[in-house]
Amino acid sequence: MTEDPKRLGGPEPLLDVRGLSVTYPSATGESAAVLDATLRVAAGEQVALVGESGSGKTSLAMAVAGFLPASARVTAETLSFAGTALDRAGGAGVPHRTPGMAVVFQDAMTSLDPVWSVGSQLRAVIRSATRCSRSEATDAARSWLVRVGLTDTRRVLRSRPYELSGGMRQRAMLALALAAGPRLLIADEPTSALDASLSRAVMELLRDLAAETGTSLLIVSHDIRLCQEFSDRMIVMYRGAIVDEGPSAQLEATATHDYTRGLLRCVPDLDARHADRLPTLDSVRTETAALAGRGVA
């Protein structure tokens, strides 16, 4: 695809990734998960990286964050954040924090420490970022819990992750990520363990808090419709490659790849409530190829 600097996040983006590839060892040698990917995220921009399971979106995001296993091989023409080159060659090894970058992981239950209380974890993050006193950190922790919608702060601060519901854990994870004051927040499938109503609530919270704090947002998700509503721009991945991108609100009109059109058509809606079977990606591709063969755009 032809690169449009404005569409890709501006001429001087906060995150600049060009020609990034990720491979993992396999029985036959190496298996490619990401192929020559280029993406940029501007300061304050909210970008969604979408695709079905196995499309390479999480590998791409975790390569940026530095959370790939040591066995992964990462190569890139350019990989920089806030003007500083990131060294991800040969995988991340033992993960270490990249200043100014935070990650909300897919499963808050396994991402939060099961031994420490939520309050202890939140205070540790705040004190590491601000060097404040314990009492000041406790006040800041309460404030962050309220901001993410957890108003029973006394209970939440004393609770361990397994004592909270899935939605509460996800909100606590978001508070932990934002309390460090990141410039870029990567949210990996932030709604995968939540029902439809909670998914919308968490996405609204992500969008609003990112806008409020001026934090850039990179959302990794398979839910293309939800991301259309809660992001500025969408990037579509298929079989390890970026195949489409554009403004979220205009994606249906601007999509250039059959895969993107297939993803959009496969989402259930009320118009298809009486259908015996919803379209699949394979059926959409077959139909598109047949129409193209007959000269139908």
PDB file of C-alpha atoms in Angstrom, residues 61-290:
ATOM      1  CA  ALA A  61       1.677  -5.157  19.556  1.00  0.00           C
ATOM      2  CA  MET A  62       3.807  -7.230  21.946  1.00  0.00           C
ATOM      3  CA  ALA A  63       6.870  -6.713  19.743  1.00  0.00           C
ATOM      4  CA  VAL A  64       6.343  -2.974  20.173  1.00  0.00           C
ATOM      5  CA  ALA A  65       5.816  -3.357  23.927  1.00  0.00           C
ATOM      6  CA  GLY A  66       8.773  -5.735  24.408  1.00  0.00           C
ATOM      7  CA  PHE A  67       6.756  -8.648  25.780  1.00  0.00           C
ATOM      8  CA  LEU A  68       7.543 -11.376  23.235  1.00  0.00           C
ATOM      9  CA  PRO A  69       9.295 -14.566  24.402  1.00  0.00           C
ATOM     10  CA  ALA A  70      13.060 -14.742  23.965  1.00  0.00           C
ATOM     11  CA  SER A  71      12.594 -17.381  21.241  1.00  0.00           C
ATOM     12  CA  ALA A  72      10.862 -14.864  18.962  1.00  0.00           C
ATOM     13  CA  ARG A  73      12.947 -13.093  16.330  1.00  0.00           C
ATOM     14  CA  VAL A  74      12.087  -9.450  15.664  1.00  0.00           C
ATOM     15  CA  THR A  75      13.473  -7.446  12.764  1.00  0.00           C
ATOM     16  CA  ALA A  76      12.514  -3.930  11.698  1.00  0.00           C
ATOM     17  CA  GLU A  77      13.679  -1.173   9.426  1.00  0.00           C
ATOM     18  CA  THR A  78      12.476   1.364  12.015  1.00  0.00           C
ATOM     19  CA  LEU A  79      11.056   0.824  15.487  1.00  0.00           C
ATOM     20  CA  SER A  80      10.995   3.986  17.569  1.00  0.00           C
ATOM     21  CA  PHE A  81       8.921   5.488  20.362  1.00  0.00           C
ATOM     22  CA  ALA A  82       8.980   9.178  21.284  1.00  0.00           C
ATOM     23  CA  GLY A  83      11.996   9.627  19.025  1.00  0.00           C
ATOM     24  CA  THR A  84      14.017   6.838  20.684  1.00  0.00           C
ATOM     25  CA  ALA A  85      14.881   3.606  18.889  1.00  0.00           C
ATOM     26  CA  LEU A  86      13.618   0.438  20.601  1.00  0.00           C
ATOM     27  CA  ASP A  87      15.885  -2.610  20.607  1.00  0.00           C
ATOM     28  CA  ARG A  88      13.717  -5.690  20.150  1.00  0.00           C
ATOM     29  CA  ALA A  89      16.171  -7.823  18.162  1.00  0.00           C
ATOM     30  CA  GLY A  90      16.072 -11.478  19.111  1.00  0.00           C
ATOM     31  CA  GLY A  91      12.879 -11.143  21.156  1.00  0.00           C
ATOM     32  CA  ALA A  92      12.496  -9.340  24.450  1.00  0.00           C
ATOM     33  CA  GLY A  93      14.121 -11.902  26.748  1.00  0.00           C
ATOM     34  CA  VAL A  94      13.154 -10.868  30.262  1.00  0.00           C
ATOM     35  CA  PRO A  95      10.508  -8.129  29.730  1.00  0.00           C
ATOM     36  CA  HIS A  96      11.407  -4.705  31.009  1.00  0.00           C
ATOM     37  CA  ARG A  97       9.353  -1.542  31.160  1.00  0.00           C
ATOM     38  CA  THR A  98       9.662   0.925  28.306  1.00  0.00           C
ATOM     39  CA  PRO A  99       9.377   4.425  29.821  1.00  0.00           C
ATOM     40  CA  GLY A 100       6.232   6.153  28.605  1.00  0.00           C
ATOM     41  CA  MET A 101       4.556   2.945  27.452  1.00  0.00           C
ATOM     42  CA  ALA A 102       2.022   0.768  29.320  1.00  0.00           C
ATOM     43  CA  VAL A 103       0.069  -2.384  28.487  1.00  0.00           C
ATOM     44  CA  VAL A 104      -3.379  -3.626  29.504  1.00  0.00           C
ATOM     45  CA  PHE A 105      -3.266  -7.378  28.971  1.00  0.00           C
ATOM     46  CA  GLN A 106      -6.020  -9.653  27.747  1.00  0.00           C
ATOM     47  CA  ASP A 107      -6.592 -11.552  30.990  1.00  0.00           C
ATOM     48  CA  ALA A 108      -6.586  -9.300  34.051  1.00  0.00           C
ATOM     49  CA  MET A 109      -6.884 -12.327  36.357  1.00  0.00           C
ATOM     50  CA  THR A 110      -3.483 -13.695  35.343  1.00  0.00           C
ATOM     51  CA  SER A 111      -1.904 -10.282  34.712  1.00  0.00           C
ATOM     52  CA  LEU A 112      -2.501  -8.960  38.231  1.00  0.00           C
ATOM     53  CA  ASP A 113      -0.416 -10.405  41.058  1.00  0.00           C
ATOM     54  CA  PRO A 114      -2.660 -12.897  42.942  1.00  0.00           C
ATOM     55  CA  VAL A 115      -0.750 -12.453  46.215  1.00  0.00           C
ATOM     56  CA  TRP A 116      -0.683  -8.680  46.510  1.00  0.00           C
ATOM     57  CA  SER A 117      -3.817  -6.649  47.114  1.00  0.00           C
ATOM     58  CA  VAL A 118      -4.957  -4.305  44.362  1.00  0.00           C
ATOM     59  CA  GLY A 119      -4.036  -1.383  46.621  1.00  0.00           C
ATOM     60  CA  SER A 120      -0.472  -2.644  47.108  1.00  0.00           C
ATOM     61  CA  GLN A 121       0.003  -3.058  43.372  1.00  0.00           C
ATOM     62  CA  LEU A 122      -1.459   0.330  42.576  1.00  0.00           C
ATOM     63  CA  ARG A 123       0.605   2.093  45.242  1.00  0.00           C
ATOM     64  CA  ALA A 124       3.786   0.437  43.956  1.00  0.00           C
ATOM     65  CA  VAL A 125       3.134   1.723  40.433  1.00  0.00           C
ATOM     66  CA  ILE A 126       2.309   5.235  41.635  1.00  0.00           C
ATOM     67  CA  ARG A 127       5.337   5.480  43.945  1.00  0.00           C
ATOM     68  CA  SER A 128       7.630   4.183  41.214  1.00  0.00           C
ATOM     69  CA  ALA A 129       6.351   6.846  38.814  1.00  0.00           C
ATOM     70  CA  THR A 130       6.157   9.801  41.217  1.00  0.00           C
ATOM     71  CA  ARG A 131       8.443   8.999  44.195  1.00  0.00           C
ATOM     72  CA  CYS A 132       5.682  10.123  46.571  1.00  0.00           C
ATOM     73  CA  SER A 133       4.977   9.010  50.141  1.00  0.00           C
ATOM     74  CA  ARG A 134       2.825   5.988  50.967  1.00  0.00           C
ATOM     75  CA  SER A 135      -0.086   8.142  52.148  1.00  0.00           C
ATOM     76  CA  GLU A 136       0.084  10.260  48.996  1.00  0.00           C
ATOM     77  CA  ALA A 137       0.180   7.087  46.900  1.00  0.00           C
ATOM     78  CA  THR A 138      -2.895   5.762  48.733  1.00  0.00           C
ATOM     79  CA  ASP A 139      -4.795   8.979  48.004  1.00  0.00           C
ATOM     80  CA  ALA A 140      -3.752   8.800  44.348  1.00  0.00           C
ATOM     81  CA  ALA A 141      -4.776   5.121  44.192  1.00  0.00           C
ATOM     82  CA  ARG A 142      -8.247   5.982  45.504  1.00  0.00           C
ATOM     83  CA  SER A 143      -8.522   8.745  42.928  1.00  0.00           C
ATOM     84  CA  TRP A 144      -7.599   6.408  40.071  1.00  0.00           C
ATOM     85  CA  LEU A 145     -10.073   3.766  41.206  1.00  0.00           C
ATOM     86  CA  VAL A 146     -12.861   6.345  41.195  1.00  0.00           C
ATOM     87  CA  ARG A 147     -11.808   7.511  37.723  1.00  0.00           C
ATOM     88  CA  VAL A 148     -12.173   3.979  36.357  1.00  0.00           C
ATOM     89  CA  GLY A 149     -15.565   3.544  37.999  1.00  0.00           C
ATOM     90  CA  LEU A 150     -14.610   1.593  41.145  1.00  0.00           C
ATOM     91  CA  THR A 151     -16.194   3.803  43.797  1.00  0.00           C
ATOM     92  CA  ASP A 152     -15.999   1.349  46.713  1.00  0.00           C
ATOM     93  CA  THR A 153     -12.329   2.189  47.045  1.00  0.00           C
ATOM     94  CA  ARG A 154     -11.830   0.799  50.551  1.00  0.00           C
ATOM     95  CA  ARG A 155     -12.988  -2.653  49.504  1.00  0.00           C
ATOM     96  CA  VAL A 156     -11.103  -2.685  46.193  1.00  0.00           C
ATOM     97  CA  LEU A 157      -7.816  -1.492  47.703  1.00  0.00           C
ATOM     98  CA  ARG A 158      -7.926  -4.325  50.264  1.00  0.00           C
ATOM     99  CA  SER A 159      -9.039  -7.007  47.787  1.00  0.00           C
ATOM    100  CA  ARG A 160      -6.861  -9.453  45.935  1.00  0.00           C
ATOM    101  CA  PRO A 161      -7.660  -9.907  42.223  1.00  0.00           C
ATOM    102  CA  TYR A 162      -9.578 -13.169  42.693  1.00  0.00           C
ATOM    103  CA  GLU A 163     -11.960 -11.391  45.074  1.00  0.00           C
ATOM    104  CA  LEU A 164     -13.164  -9.050  42.322  1.00  0.00           C
ATOM    105  CA  SER A 165     -15.396  -9.666  39.296  1.00  0.00           C
ATOM    106  CA  GLY A 166     -13.968  -9.784  35.772  1.00  0.00           C
ATOM    107  CA  GLY A 167     -15.159  -6.280  34.968  1.00  0.00           C
ATOM    108  CA  MET A 168     -13.707  -4.900  38.197  1.00  0.00           C
ATOM    109  CA  ARG A 169     -10.357  -6.579  37.535  1.00  0.00           C
ATOM    110  CA  GLN A 170     -10.233  -5.076  34.046  1.00  0.00           C
ATOM    111  CA  ARG A 171     -10.930  -1.613  35.466  1.00  0.00           C
ATOM    112  CA  ALA A 172      -8.254  -2.112  38.138  1.00  0.00           C
ATOM    113  CA  MET A 173      -5.810  -3.135  35.408  1.00  0.00           C
ATOM    114  CA  LEU A 174      -6.637   0.040  33.502  1.00  0.00           C
ATOM    115  CA  ALA A 175      -6.029   2.123  36.629  1.00  0.00           C
ATOM    116  CA  LEU A 176      -2.636   0.439  37.094  1.00  0.00           C
ATOM    117  CA  ALA A 177      -1.661   1.144  33.489  1.00  0.00           C
ATOM    118  CA  LEU A 178      -2.704   4.798  33.473  1.00  0.00           C
ATOM    119  CA  ALA A 179      -1.418   5.626  36.958  1.00  0.00           C
ATOM    120  CA  ALA A 180       2.134   5.494  35.618  1.00  0.00           C
ATOM    121  CA  GLY A 181       1.314   8.383  33.249  1.00  0.00           C
ATOM    122  CA  PRO A 182       2.136   6.653  29.928  1.00  0.00           C
ATOM    123  CA  ARG A 183       2.231   8.461  26.598  1.00  0.00           C
ATOM    124  CA  LEU A 184       1.102   5.284  24.812  1.00  0.00           C
ATOM    125  CA  LEU A 185      -1.288   2.646  26.175  1.00  0.00           C
ATOM    126  CA  ILE A 186      -1.495  -0.709  24.384  1.00  0.00           C
ATOM    127  CA  ALA A 187      -4.722  -2.579  25.205  1.00  0.00           C
ATOM    128  CA  ASP A 188      -4.593  -6.224  24.099  1.00  0.00           C
ATOM    129  CA  GLU A 189      -8.143  -7.595  23.664  1.00  0.00           C
ATOM    130  CA  PRO A 190      -9.401  -5.513  26.618  1.00  0.00           C
ATOM    131  CA  THR A 191     -12.974  -6.846  26.291  1.00  0.00           C
ATOM    132  CA  SER A 192     -12.389 -10.518  25.423  1.00  0.00           C
ATOM    133  CA  ALA A 193     -13.524 -11.857  28.827  1.00  0.00           C
ATOM    134  CA  LEU A 194     -16.488  -9.487  29.207  1.00  0.00           C
ATOM    135  CA  ASP A 195     -20.100  -9.598  28.083  1.00  0.00           C
ATOM    136  CA  ALA A 196     -21.497  -7.131  25.525  1.00  0.00           C
ATOM    137  CA  SER A 197     -22.622  -4.435  27.966  1.00  0.00           C
ATOM    138  CA  LEU A 198     -19.385  -4.536  29.982  1.00  0.00           C
ATOM    139  CA  SER A 199     -17.360  -4.510  26.741  1.00  0.00           C
ATOM    140  CA  ARG A 200     -18.950  -1.241  25.680  1.00  0.00           C
ATOM    141  CA  ALA A 201     -18.447   0.238  29.150  1.00  0.00           C
ATOM    142  CA  VAL A 202     -14.737  -0.660  29.183  1.00  0.00           C
ATOM    143  CA  MET A 203     -14.216   0.684  25.644  1.00  0.00           C
ATOM    144  CA  GLU A 204     -15.955   3.942  26.582  1.00  0.00           C
ATOM    145  CA  LEU A 205     -13.735   4.183  29.656  1.00  0.00           C
ATOM    146  CA  LEU A 206     -10.594   3.541  27.597  1.00  0.00           C
ATOM    147  CA  ARG A 207     -11.553   6.173  25.047  1.00  0.00           C
ATOM    148  CA  ASP A 208     -12.564   8.812  27.585  1.00  0.00           C
ATOM    149  CA  LEU A 209      -9.585   8.392  29.926  1.00  0.00           C
ATOM    150  CA  ALA A 210      -7.132   8.334  27.028  1.00  0.00           C
ATOM    151  CA  ALA A 211      -8.646  11.560  25.705  1.00  0.00           C
ATOM    152  CA  GLU A 212      -8.668  13.121  29.182  1.00  0.00           C
ATOM    153  CA  THR A 213      -5.005  12.314  29.868  1.00  0.00           C
ATOM    154  CA  GLY A 214      -3.759  12.901  26.305  1.00  0.00           C
ATOM    155  CA  THR A 215      -2.577   9.290  26.092  1.00  0.00           C
ATOM    156  CA  SER A 216      -2.226   7.645  22.690  1.00  0.00           C
ATOM    157  CA  LEU A 217      -4.122   4.377  22.467  1.00  0.00           C
ATOM    158  CA  LEU A 218      -3.410   1.226  20.459  1.00  0.00           C
ATOM    159  CA  ILE A 219      -6.300  -1.241  20.850  1.00  0.00           C
ATOM    160  CA  VAL A 220      -5.772  -4.845  19.735  1.00  0.00           C
ATOM    161  CA  SER A 221      -9.097  -6.555  19.076  1.00  0.00           C
ATOM    162  CA  HIS A 222     -11.034  -9.007  16.906  1.00  0.00           C
ATOM    163  CA  ASP A 223     -14.226  -6.950  17.372  1.00  0.00           C
ATOM    164  CA  ILE A 224     -14.199  -4.755  14.281  1.00  0.00           C
ATOM    165  CA  ARG A 225     -17.595  -3.156  14.922  1.00  0.00           C
ATOM    166  CA  LEU A 226     -16.755  -2.133  18.488  1.00  0.00           C
ATOM    167  CA  CYS A 227     -13.447  -0.679  17.345  1.00  0.00           C
ATOM    168  CA  GLN A 228     -15.172   1.268  14.585  1.00  0.00           C
ATOM    169  CA  GLU A 229     -17.098   3.126  17.257  1.00  0.00           C
ATOM    170  CA  PHE A 230     -14.303   3.657  19.757  1.00  0.00           C
ATOM    171  CA  SER A 231     -11.223   4.527  17.689  1.00  0.00           C
ATOM    172  CA  ASP A 232     -10.059   7.269  15.315  1.00  0.00           C
ATOM    173  CA  ARG A 233      -8.343   4.984  12.834  1.00  0.00           C
ATOM    174  CA  MET A 234      -8.312   1.250  12.120  1.00  0.00           C
ATOM    175  CA  ILE A 235      -5.571  -1.035  10.864  1.00  0.00           C
ATOM    176  CA  VAL A 236      -6.613  -4.474   9.558  1.00  0.00           C
ATOM    177  CA  MET A 237      -4.266  -7.488   9.682  1.00  0.00           C
ATOM    178  CA  TYR A 238      -4.586 -10.730   7.741  1.00  0.00           C
ATOM    179  CA  ARG A 239      -2.124 -13.640   7.857  1.00  0.00           C
ATOM    180  CA  GLY A 240       0.572 -11.495   9.438  1.00  0.00           C
ATOM    181  CA  ALA A 241       0.305  -8.558   7.037  1.00  0.00           C
ATOM    182  CA  ILE A 242      -1.410  -5.187   7.243  1.00  0.00           C
ATOM    183  CA  VAL A 243      -3.921  -5.213   4.388  1.00  0.00           C
ATOM    184  CA  ASP A 244      -6.104  -2.165   5.055  1.00  0.00           C
ATOM    185  CA  GLU A 245      -6.310   0.988   7.113  1.00  0.00           C
ATOM    186  CA  GLY A 246      -8.250   4.205   7.294  1.00  0.00           C
ATOM    187  CA  PRO A 247     -10.532   6.391   9.409  1.00  0.00           C
ATOM    188  CA  SER A 248     -12.771   4.158  11.528  1.00  0.00           C
ATOM    189  CA  ALA A 249     -16.012   5.902  10.652  1.00  0.00           C
ATOM    190  CA  GLN A 250     -15.312   5.554   6.922  1.00  0.00           C
ATOM    191  CA  LEU A 251     -13.860   2.039   6.824  1.00  0.00           C
ATOM    192  CA  GLU A 252     -16.820   0.445   5.060  1.00  0.00           C
ATOM    193  CA  ALA A 253     -16.608   2.998   2.268  1.00  0.00           C
ATOM    194  CA  THR A 254     -12.801   3.061   1.975  1.00  0.00           C
ATOM    195  CA  ALA A 255     -11.911  -0.630   2.488  1.00  0.00           C
ATOM    196  CA  THR A 256      -9.691  -1.851  -0.346  1.00  0.00           C
ATOM    197  CA  HIS A 257      -9.188  -5.510   0.648  1.00  0.00           C
ATOM    198  CA  ASP A 258     -11.669  -8.390   0.404  1.00  0.00           C
ATOM    199  CA  TYR A 259     -10.687  -9.520   3.897  1.00  0.00           C
ATOM    200  CA  THR A 260     -11.783  -6.209   5.447  1.00  0.00           C
ATOM    201  CA  ARG A 261     -15.110  -6.361   3.617  1.00  0.00           C
ATOM    202  CA  GLY A 262     -15.500  -9.954   4.793  1.00  0.00           C
ATOM    203  CA  LEU A 263     -14.884  -9.035   8.429  1.00  0.00           C
ATOM    204  CA  LEU A 264     -17.503  -6.299   8.246  1.00  0.00           C
ATOM    205  CA  ARG A 265     -20.093  -8.566   6.617  1.00  0.00           C
ATOM    206  CA  CYS A 266     -19.565 -11.434   9.071  1.00  0.00           C
ATOM    207  CA  VAL A 267     -20.704  -9.393  12.084  1.00  0.00           C
ATOM    208  CA  PRO A 268     -24.239 -10.440  13.156  1.00  0.00           C
ATOM    209  CA  ASP A 269     -26.940  -7.776  12.978  1.00  0.00           C
ATOM    210  CA  LEU A 270     -30.730  -7.585  13.221  1.00  0.00           C
ATOM    211  CA  ASP A 271     -31.112  -7.735   9.434  1.00  0.00           C
ATOM    212  CA  ALA A 272     -29.617 -11.232   9.508  1.00  0.00           C
ATOM    213  CA  ARG A 273     -31.689 -12.515  12.437  1.00  0.00           C
ATOM    214  CA  HIS A 274     -33.749 -14.853  10.231  1.00  0.00           C
ATOM    215  CA  ALA A 275     -30.794 -16.185   8.237  1.00  0.00           C
ATOM    216  CA  ASP A 276     -30.081 -19.904   8.487  1.00  0.00           C
ATOM    217  CA  ARG A 277     -26.376 -19.165   8.530  1.00  0.00           C
ATOM    218  CA  LEU A 278     -24.325 -15.974   8.754  1.00  0.00           C
ATOM    219  CA  PRO A 279     -21.663 -15.328   6.092  1.00  0.00           C
ATOM    220  CA  THR A 280     -18.171 -16.618   6.835  1.00  0.00           C
ATOM    221  CA  LEU A 281     -14.944 -15.101   5.594  1.00  0.00           C
ATOM    222  CA  ASP A 282     -14.474 -18.000   3.176  1.00  0.00           C
ATOM    223  CA  SER A 283     -17.956 -17.553   1.710  1.00  0.00           C
ATOM    224  CA  VAL A 284     -17.423 -13.813   1.310  1.00  0.00           C
ATOM    225  CA  ARG A 285     -14.104 -14.362  -0.455  1.00  0.00           C
ATOM    226  CA  THR A 286     -15.701 -16.930  -2.787  1.00  0.00           C
ATOM    227  CA  GLU A 287     -18.591 -14.596  -3.568  1.00  0.00           C
ATOM    228  CA  THR A 288     -16.223 -11.669  -4.191  1.00  0.00           C
ATOM    229  CA  ALA A 289     -14.055 -13.736  -6.524  1.00  0.00           C
ATOM    230  CA  ALA A 290     -17.137 -14.882  -8.460  1.00  0.00           C
TER     231      ALA A 290
END
